[in-house]
């Protein structure tokens, strides 16, 4: 069981609070940000284990950020979980092609987030 | 012989006859069985119509002729031909019925079968067989009889010859019996008697041996018991030996036991440490080994004298001896002597005490040098820390002084205040380093992460620009927390983060330093604010990691500063429930994290600093009537102090040193003396002592910059009620007056106040 480096890319304050509740007791070092630019810059510094990524961000699409993070953090190969309100399968496909590991359609399921984190923390 | 041959022939004939009869009987039985089988096969076929039953029919058919051939000659001719007829007859009869059945005329076939012809055939076969057989049996009976006759004749002949042989043998036998067997018998009896006597003797010897064995067993048991007793005794002896050794070692003097020839038989561990020899080196040696060579001859004479006229000599009563340690050191010794007689003869107990203070002094000196080195190290560390911690705030003040005009001064009062507070805190911390028993009090202030990060950025700005690294800072806490107020000892947190960022800028040898504030979701369920400081430099070598947070460690010798930064930061952060950790950064370089429990300003359990008025009316009325004499040699501070206090009290008069203070102080007018310590002409301590000596018992408060070390104590010892650290503030002064009231001062003023 190790502590995970986690980046949450989510521009909606209410969704951020949901993540806050979900993360209690998980041992995650958690950085929050709400834009593609800050997600990319934080990733290049932190080399995260996990990125939780919203797709609709004010300065662009999460898909862009995913591709960029995959490129920057080759060695740490972060697990990228897309959590989006979008149901467009074309968008999902694009995210997966960019390097996302899995996709969750909002609403955010706290239990599922905790399950994924626990699994990664144990691996 | 002839009769024997005849007898044998007869016996063989009889045997042949019996065998023939038996063969014929079995062959006849076989024939009958075959005939019955043939019939059974035929019946089965008739009843069931199944050709399976014809199988035994044909099998019997095939064997019948064979058996008949064997029997040929066993019967007379008539009986033989009749038997053949009967067999053929049965065959014809059965064949007929089978053919009838084959044609489907089962009824005729069955009635033919039931006609009794088959039975008649079988009966006749049986009677012929019996006839033939009886003929054989008669024959064997005849041969049997002739055998009996021959046997009788032979037996008679045998008896007769036996009689002749017996007679021939008996005569010598009688002779033998009389002349040999009898004497032999007699001899045997005699021998038996003799043997019996011998056996009796052996028995007696055996009994004796048994007795001896029992006795020997008893001896063995007794020996074992003795052995055990011996072991017990040995153990007891060992125990008392241990006990004795324990006592001998516990004696605070060097203790030596010698025999009457002055050979050392025992000594204790103090002897070893005093002389530097081990026990094994000393035991067996003459006691003179412990004396300088020039004294050995004299000593021999003296101890012989002692043995002649033994007299116990208590410690210190005799002349001082000089001993010789293994390393050649001469030891002035006090000696006591006791003679005692033991089982091993006369023994002498010597007690030796090192009366030289040299060794003790030497040890003390060594320790003092060590302490001094420690102190020097500490002093260096403090000086280092002064340079490290004071530089930034002083630089900030200097920059403000240079860059701002008066209006900006007022506008930036808040940041000036903070910078000055940092300076004062640092000075307080120097005091803590010298006196670690004093813990830095934990303060609680409200802060936002935004503000805290901004102040860190301001603190490190000059280092960042001078070191040339690229510094990036981001606040990655959730949006809802960005404006939120938390509580903590912000000074500690700010200094810790600042320290680490500065270290990264100065020592990492990288090009970039990042600082990110974020959250740590502790496994204990507690949320923490966490500041991550990362660089892309060399990282800290493995072998230095375990000392990273120790006092005096810095990881890089080129750095200025004391290295106390990390050490102090760590203990400060831990004292407020947080943690500082290091790990190699992913992607290279160092990564430090500082985390503190996330406490909202409401749930904070930390003590708050109260700077507001407590609304104490009594205190206000005392202050309003207070006349103060302020003694301070520094013009600026004297002026500022007067200005600060005047609005609070009735009157503030000033004096510039102890001498004029003593002259100006009027117990009738002044209610309180506030005095500095280090002043020309007369110090504060002297002023206080003189006033107390003159009988003044009113309140005296010392105000000093010397909060480090014992000087702050001096004024208290001289008679001050309270000693305050500089600078004086309004809040501090109010609090001090309240404390003086609590000590029982100002009662007159209060009365005056009420009278007025």
Tab-separated table of N, CA and C in Angstrom, chain B residues 533-657:
chain	number	residue	atom	x	y	z
B	533	UNK	N	7.949	21.009	-2.376
B	533	UNK	CA	9.006	21.837	-2.956
B	533	UNK	C	9.942	20.911	-3.700
B	534	UNK	N	10.067	21.146	-4.997
B	534	UNK	CA	10.814	20.213	-5.830
B	534	UNK	C	11.817	20.962	-6.680
B	535	UNK	N	12.962	20.307	-6.916
B	535	UNK	CA	13.911	20.920	-7.839
B	535	UNK	C	14.382	19.883	-8.847
B	536	UNK	N	15.088	20.328	-9.860
B	536	UNK	CA	15.571	19.379	-10.874
B	536	UNK	C	17.081	19.229	-10.750
B	537	UNK	N	17.564	19.383	-9.520
B	537	UNK	CA	19.020	19.348	-9.301
B	537	UNK	C	19.550	17.947	-9.089
B	538	UNK	N	20.624	17.865	-8.300
B	538	UNK	CA	21.342	16.598	-8.150
B	538	UNK	C	20.662	15.644	-7.173
B	539	UNK	N	19.816	16.184	-6.320
B	539	UNK	CA	19.245	15.327	-5.272
B	539	UNK	C	20.231	15.214	-4.137
B	540	UNK	N	19.773	14.667	-3.012
B	540	UNK	CA	20.658	14.554	-1.853
B	540	UNK	C	21.248	13.158	-1.833
B	541	UNK	N	22.580	13.046	-1.731
B	541	UNK	CA	23.201	11.718	-1.783
B	541	UNK	C	22.649	10.802	-0.694
B	542	UNK	N	22.517	9.528	-1.054
B	542	UNK	CA	21.959	8.503	-0.143
B	542	UNK	C	22.586	8.573	1.252
B	543	UNK	N	23.916	8.708	1.282
B	543	UNK	CA	24.611	8.599	2.565
B	543	UNK	C	24.374	9.806	3.464
B	544	UNK	N	23.752	10.854	2.922
B	544	UNK	CA	23.495	12.015	3.777
B	544	UNK	C	22.048	12.081	4.237
B	545	UNK	N	21.233	11.160	3.695
B	545	UNK	CA	19.794	11.265	3.958
B	545	UNK	C	19.444	11.148	5.431
B	546	UNK	N	20.110	10.191	6.141
B	546	UNK	CA	19.696	9.967	7.515
B	546	UNK	C	20.093	11.128	8.431
B	547	UNK	N	21.008	11.997	7.966
B	547	UNK	CA	21.401	13.124	8.813
B	547	UNK	C	20.789	14.428	8.315
B	548	UNK	N	19.943	14.300	7.307
B	548	UNK	CA	19.424	15.488	6.626
B	548	UNK	C	18.787	16.490	7.586
B	549	UNK	N	18.028	15.958	8.553
B	549	UNK	CA	17.279	16.854	9.430
B	549	UNK	C	17.972	17.064	10.780
B	550	UNK	N	19.270	16.672	10.835
B	550	UNK	CA	19.974	16.883	12.099
B	550	UNK	C	20.562	18.290	12.144
B	551	UNK	N	20.793	18.762	13.395
B	551	UNK	CA	21.357	20.097	13.561
B	551	UNK	C	22.721	20.148	12.902
B	552	UNK	N	22.995	21.208	12.194
B	552	UNK	CA	24.325	21.389	11.623
B	552	UNK	C	24.491	20.741	10.264
B	553	UNK	N	23.474	19.997	9.796
B	553	UNK	CA	23.589	19.355	8.492
B	553	UNK	C	22.986	20.234	7.424
B	554	UNK	N	23.602	20.207	6.279
B	554	UNK	CA	23.137	21.100	5.252
B	554	UNK	C	23.159	20.450	3.894
B	555	UNK	N	23.945	19.401	3.768
B	555	UNK	CA	24.004	18.703	2.494
B	555	UNK	C	24.943	19.364	1.510
B	556	UNK	N	25.374	20.597	1.792
B	556	UNK	CA	26.295	21.259	0.874
B	556	UNK	C	27.158	22.228	1.656
B	557	UNK	N	28.449	22.061	1.540
B	557	UNK	CA	29.335	22.855	2.387
B	557	UNK	C	29.482	24.300	1.919
B	558	UNK	N	29.147	24.552	0.638
B	558	UNK	CA	29.355	25.904	0.122
B	558	UNK	C	28.326	26.897	0.640
B	559	UNK	N	27.242	26.344	1.177
B	559	UNK	CA	26.133	27.218	1.518
B	559	UNK	C	26.461	28.102	2.700
B	560	UNK	N	25.928	29.301	2.668
B	560	UNK	CA	25.994	30.099	3.884
B	560	UNK	C	24.853	29.636	4.773
B	561	UNK	N	24.758	30.163	5.960
B	561	UNK	CA	23.678	29.713	6.844
B	561	UNK	C	24.171	28.629	7.756
B	562	UNK	N	23.376	28.329	8.733
B	562	UNK	CA	23.815	27.486	9.837
B	562	UNK	C	23.530	26.024	9.626
B	563	UNK	N	22.601	25.706	8.744
B	563	UNK	CA	22.170	24.315	8.651
B	563	UNK	C	21.155	24.009	9.730
B	564	UNK	N	20.888	24.996	10.573
B	564	UNK	CA	19.860	24.788	11.588
B	564	UNK	C	18.484	24.875	10.962
B	565	UNK	N	18.427	25.449	9.756
B	565	UNK	CA	17.144	25.684	9.107
B	565	UNK	C	16.261	24.459	9.072
B	566	UNK	N	16.775	23.364	8.497
B	566	UNK	CA	15.962	22.153	8.354
B	566	UNK	C	15.637	21.541	9.708
B	567	UNK	N	16.636	21.566	10.578
B	567	UNK	CA	16.469	20.969	11.902
B	567	UNK	C	15.373	21.684	12.682
B	568	UNK	N	15.466	23.004	12.681
B	568	UNK	CA	14.462	23.786	13.413
B	568	UNK	C	13.104	23.649	12.731
B	569	UNK	N	13.096	23.746	11.417
B	569	UNK	CA	11.821	23.666	10.701
B	569	UNK	C	11.107	22.370	11.038
B	570	UNK	N	11.865	21.279	11.040
B	570	UNK	CA	11.249	19.970	11.276
B	570	UNK	C	10.623	19.915	12.664
B	571	UNK	N	11.388	20.383	13.675
B	571	UNK	CA	10.819	20.276	15.027
B	571	UNK	C	9.631	21.223	15.184
B	572	UNK	N	9.719	22.394	14.564
B	572	UNK	CA	8.578	23.310	14.654
B	572	UNK	C	7.322	22.714	14.048
B	573	UNK	N	7.491	22.147	12.868
B	573	UNK	CA	6.318	21.623	12.160
B	573	UNK	C	5.751	20.425	12.922
B	574	UNK	N	6.661	19.594	13.459
B	574	UNK	CA	6.172	18.442	14.220
B	574	UNK	C	5.427	18.876	15.470
B	575	UNK	N	5.883	19.981	16.065
B	575	UNK	CA	5.207	20.460	17.282
B	575	UNK	C	3.777	20.933	17.010
B	576	UNK	N	3.495	21.279	15.759
B	576	UNK	CA	2.108	21.678	15.482
B	576	UNK	C	1.367	20.552	14.756
B	577	UNK	N	1.836	19.313	14.926
B	577	UNK	CA	1.105	18.148	14.417
B	577	UNK	C	1.371	17.858	12.959
B	578	UNK	N	2.387	18.512	12.399
B	578	UNK	CA	2.669	18.296	10.985
B	578	UNK	C	3.885	17.419	10.766
B	579	UNK	N	4.346	17.409	9.538
B	579	UNK	CA	5.480	16.562	9.169
B	579	UNK	C	6.274	17.239	8.070
B	580	UNK	N	7.591	17.002	8.094
B	580	UNK	CA	8.401	17.404	6.942
B	580	UNK	C	9.088	16.146	6.442
B	581	UNK	N	9.031	15.898	5.163
B	581	UNK	CA	9.669	14.685	4.654
B	581	UNK	C	10.473	14.987	3.411
B	582	UNK	N	11.415	14.080	3.126
B	582	UNK	CA	12.195	14.227	1.906
B	582	UNK	C	12.062	12.966	1.086
B	583	UNK	N	11.996	13.100	-0.206
B	583	UNK	CA	12.200	11.929	-1.053
B	583	UNK	C	12.804	12.368	-2.378
B	584	UNK	N	13.456	11.428	-3.033
B	584	UNK	CA	13.994	11.761	-4.351
B	584	UNK	C	12.829	12.100	-5.250
B	585	UNK	N	12.957	13.162	-5.982
B	585	UNK	CA	11.847	13.576	-6.834
B	585	UNK	C	11.748	12.663	-8.042
B	586	UNK	N	10.504	12.429	-8.461
B	586	UNK	CA	10.338	11.688	-9.714
B	586	UNK	C	10.890	12.558	-10.837
B	587	UNK	N	11.637	12.003	-11.687
B	587	UNK	CA	12.233	12.775	-12.776
B	587	UNK	C	13.503	13.472	-12.345
B	588	UNK	N	14.038	13.120	-11.155
B	588	UNK	CA	15.328	13.665	-10.712
B	588	UNK	C	15.180	14.837	-9.769
B	589	UNK	N	16.223	15.093	-8.994
B	589	UNK	CA	16.194	16.206	-8.050
B	589	UNK	C	15.622	15.817	-6.704
B	590	UNK	N	15.421	16.841	-5.870
B	590	UNK	CA	14.920	16.600	-4.515
B	590	UNK	C	13.462	16.981	-4.425
B	591	UNK	N	12.781	16.367	-3.487
B	591	UNK	CA	11.386	16.697	-3.280
B	591	UNK	C	11.112	16.709	-1.780
B	592	UNK	N	10.801	17.880	-1.260
B	592	UNK	CA	10.476	18.015	0.159
B	592	UNK	C	8.984	18.261	0.291
B	593	UNK	N	8.394	17.727	1.346
B	593	UNK	CA	7.001	18.099	1.582
B	593	UNK	C	6.818	18.532	3.033
B	594	UNK	N	6.074	19.612	3.184
B	594	UNK	CA	5.745	20.115	4.519
B	594	UNK	C	4.244	19.983	4.638
B	595	UNK	N	3.778	19.283	5.657
B	595	UNK	CA	2.316	19.215	5.762
B	595	UNK	C	1.860	19.510	7.169
B	596	UNK	N	0.735	20.181	7.260
B	596	UNK	CA	0.153	20.506	8.566
B	596	UNK	C	-1.313	20.102	8.534
B	597	UNK	N	-1.862	19.717	9.677
B	597	UNK	CA	-3.273	19.342	9.689
B	597	UNK	C	-4.131	20.513	9.215
B	598	UNK	N	-5.119	20.199	8.409
B	598	UNK	CA	-5.986	21.244	7.894
B	598	UNK	C	-7.049	21.535	8.946
B	599	UNK	N	-6.927	22.710	9.567
B	599	UNK	CA	-7.882	23.084	10.613
B	599	UNK	C	-8.553	24.371	10.181
B	600	UNK	N	-9.864	24.328	10.118
B	600	UNK	CA	-10.552	25.559	9.755
B	600	UNK	C	-10.478	26.484	10.955
B	601	UNK	N	-10.701	27.763	10.748
B	601	UNK	CA	-10.530	28.693	11.861
B	601	UNK	C	-11.526	28.398	12.973
B	602	UNK	N	-12.585	27.663	12.676
B	602	UNK	CA	-13.568	27.371	13.727
B	602	UNK	C	-13.116	26.195	14.591
B	603	UNK	N	-12.626	25.108	13.933
B	603	UNK	CA	-12.330	23.912	14.724
B	603	UNK	C	-10.925	23.927	15.323
B	604	UNK	N	-10.175	25.002	15.104
B	604	UNK	CA	-8.808	25.067	15.621
B	604	UNK	C	-8.773	24.946	17.135
B	605	UNK	N	-7.882	24.075	17.617
B	605	UNK	CA	-7.765	23.919	19.064
B	605	UNK	C	-6.573	24.682	19.602
B	606	UNK	N	-5.886	25.417	18.731
B	606	UNK	CA	-4.685	26.127	19.177
B	606	UNK	C	-5.059	27.373	19.974
B	607	UNK	N	-4.154	27.744	20.878
B	607	UNK	CA	-4.442	28.936	21.685
B	607	UNK	C	-4.289	30.178	20.818
B	608	UNK	N	-5.220	31.057	20.972
B	608	UNK	CA	-5.161	32.278	20.176
B	608	UNK	C	-4.383	33.353	20.914
B	609	UNK	N	-3.721	34.167	20.106
B	609	UNK	CA	-3.060	35.316	20.722
B	609	UNK	C	-4.116	36.406	20.883
B	610	UNK	N	-4.213	36.878	22.094
B	610	UNK	CA	-5.196	37.961	22.304
B	610	UNK	C	-4.454	39.276	22.344
B	611	UNK	N	-4.754	40.094	21.386
B	611	UNK	CA	-4.083	41.393	21.367
B	611	UNK	C	-5.067	42.515	21.671
B	612	UNK	N	-6.299	42.127	21.865
B	612	UNK	CA	-7.326	43.153	22.088
B	612	UNK	C	-7.374	43.533	23.568
B	613	UNK	N	-7.956	44.648	23.842
B	613	UNK	CA	-8.118	45.073	25.241
B	613	UNK	C	-8.991	44.089	25.974
B	614	UNK	N	-8.682	43.898	27.249
B	614	UNK	CA	-9.533	42.967	27.983
B	614	UNK	C	-10.660	43.709	28.695
B	615	UNK	N	-10.695	45.015	28.501
B	615	UNK	CA	-11.817	45.781	29.035
B	615	UNK	C	-11.838	45.825	30.556
B	616	UNK	N	-10.628	45.817	31.150
B	616	UNK	CA	-10.559	45.836	32.603
B	616	UNK	C	-10.571	47.292	33.107
B	617	UNK	N	-11.653	47.680	33.715
B	617	UNK	CA	-11.827	49.074	34.165
B	617	UNK	C	-10.806	49.470	35.221
B	618	UNK	N	-10.554	48.528	36.165
B	618	UNK	CA	-9.621	48.802	37.243
B	618	UNK	C	-8.237	49.090	36.681
B	619	UNK	N	-7.810	48.264	35.711
B	619	UNK	CA	-6.509	48.435	35.059
B	619	UNK	C	-6.454	49.810	34.391
B	620	UNK	N	-7.554	50.168	33.686
B	620	UNK	CA	-7.591	51.467	33.015
B	620	UNK	C	-7.406	52.616	34.002
B	621	UNK	N	-8.054	52.497	35.167
B	621	UNK	CA	-7.958	53.593	36.122
B	621	UNK	C	-6.551	53.678	36.725
B	622	UNK	N	-5.907	52.494	36.925
B	622	UNK	CA	-4.527	52.499	37.422
B	622	UNK	C	-3.625	53.176	36.403
B	623	UNK	N	-3.779	52.750	35.133
B	623	UNK	CA	-2.944	53.311	34.070
B	623	UNK	C	-3.124	54.835	33.984
B	624	UNK	N	-4.344	55.276	34.105
B	624	UNK	CA	-4.646	56.700	33.944
B	624	UNK	C	-3.922	57.557	34.998
B	625	UNK	N	-3.620	56.946	36.136
B	625	UNK	CA	-2.988	57.698	37.207
B	625	UNK	C	-1.491	57.487	37.331
B	626	UNK	N	-0.934	56.672	36.417
B	626	UNK	CA	0.440	56.230	36.582
B	626	UNK	C	1.457	57.304	36.176
B	627	UNK	N	2.437	57.542	37.069
B	627	UNK	CA	3.568	58.401	36.711
B	627	UNK	C	4.806	57.514	36.609
B	628	UNK	N	5.467	57.577	35.442
B	628	UNK	CA	6.553	56.645	35.176
B	628	UNK	C	7.859	57.389	35.001
B	629	UNK	N	8.954	56.773	35.497
B	629	UNK	CA	10.284	57.241	35.109
B	629	UNK	C	10.896	56.190	34.197
B	630	UNK	N	11.228	56.634	32.980
B	630	UNK	CA	11.831	55.712	31.998
B	630	UNK	C	13.317	56.039	31.870
B	631	UNK	N	14.162	55.037	32.199
B	631	UNK	CA	15.605	55.266	32.130
B	631	UNK	C	16.150	54.475	30.931
B	632	UNK	N	16.687	55.185	29.949
B	632	UNK	CA	17.129	54.532	28.694
B	632	UNK	C	18.198	55.410	28.058
B	633	UNK	N	19.344	54.796	27.729
B	633	UNK	CA	20.433	55.623	27.195
B	633	UNK	C	20.297	55.875	25.696
B	634	UNK	N	19.624	54.988	24.976
B	634	UNK	CA	19.464	55.132	23.517
B	634	UNK	C	18.415	56.222	23.246
B	635	UNK	N	18.843	57.324	22.659
B	635	UNK	CA	17.955	58.478	22.475
B	635	UNK	C	16.678	58.097	21.727
B	636	UNK	N	16.864	57.364	20.637
B	636	UNK	CA	15.728	56.990	19.795
B	636	UNK	C	14.714	56.179	20.572
B	637	UNK	N	15.212	55.166	21.288
B	637	UNK	CA	14.308	54.299	22.039
B	637	UNK	C	13.652	55.074	23.184
B	638	UNK	N	14.401	55.985	23.782
B	638	UNK	CA	13.860	56.780	24.906
B	638	UNK	C	12.687	57.615	24.409
B	639	UNK	N	12.926	58.214	23.230
B	639	UNK	CA	11.904	59.080	22.643
B	639	UNK	C	10.658	58.263	22.258
B	640	UNK	N	10.939	57.117	21.585
B	640	UNK	CA	9.816	56.270	21.137
B	640	UNK	C	9.040	55.705	22.323
B	641	UNK	N	9.780	55.324	23.358
B	641	UNK	CA	9.139	54.754	24.543
B	641	UNK	C	8.225	55.764	25.206
B	642	UNK	N	8.730	56.977	25.325
B	642	UNK	CA	7.923	58.032	25.948
B	642	UNK	C	6.658	58.264	25.132
B	643	UNK	N	6.844	58.312	23.797
B	643	UNK	CA	5.730	58.562	22.876
B	643	UNK	C	4.685	57.435	22.972
B	644	UNK	N	5.206	56.198	23.106
B	644	UNK	CA	4.324	55.018	23.161
B	644	UNK	C	3.497	55.007	24.440
B	645	UNK	N	4.163	55.397	25.552
B	645	UNK	CA	3.509	55.235	26.845
B	645	UNK	C	2.610	56.424	27.229
B	646	UNK	N	2.973	57.599	26.757
B	646	UNK	CA	2.241	58.788	27.188
B	646	UNK	C	0.714	58.708	27.042
B	647	UNK	N	0.240	58.217	25.881
B	647	UNK	CA	-1.230	58.147	25.750
B	647	UNK	C	-1.879	57.176	26.735
B	648	UNK	N	-1.082	56.259	27.297
B	648	UNK	CA	-1.658	55.226	28.164
B	648	UNK	C	-1.712	55.679	29.616
B	649	UNK	N	-0.725	56.522	30.020
B	649	UNK	CA	-0.581	56.815	31.450
B	649	UNK	C	-0.670	58.318	31.726
B	650	UNK	N	-0.511	58.655	32.996
B	650	UNK	CA	-0.643	60.054	33.395
B	650	UNK	C	0.584	60.860	33.006
B	651	UNK	N	1.802	60.290	33.309
B	651	UNK	CA	3.017	61.053	33.006
B	651	UNK	C	4.186	60.105	32.761
B	652	UNK	N	5.052	60.456	31.793
B	652	UNK	CA	6.267	59.701	31.555
B	652	UNK	C	7.447	60.662	31.588
B	653	UNK	N	8.301	60.479	32.604
B	653	UNK	CA	9.528	61.269	32.627
B	653	UNK	C	10.679	60.364	32.216
B	654	UNK	N	11.779	60.981	31.732
B	654	UNK	CA	12.886	60.159	31.233
B	654	UNK	C	14.212	60.548	31.869
B	655	UNK	N	15.118	59.531	31.903
B	655	UNK	CA	16.501	59.779	32.318
B	655	UNK	C	17.398	58.979	31.400
B	656	UNK	N	18.664	59.452	31.181
B	656	UNK	CA	19.486	58.845	30.137
B	656	UNK	C	20.497	57.840	30.641
B	657	UNK	N	20.636	57.702	31.942
B	657	UNK	CA	21.461	56.612	32.472
B	657	UNK	C	21.113	56.341	33.935
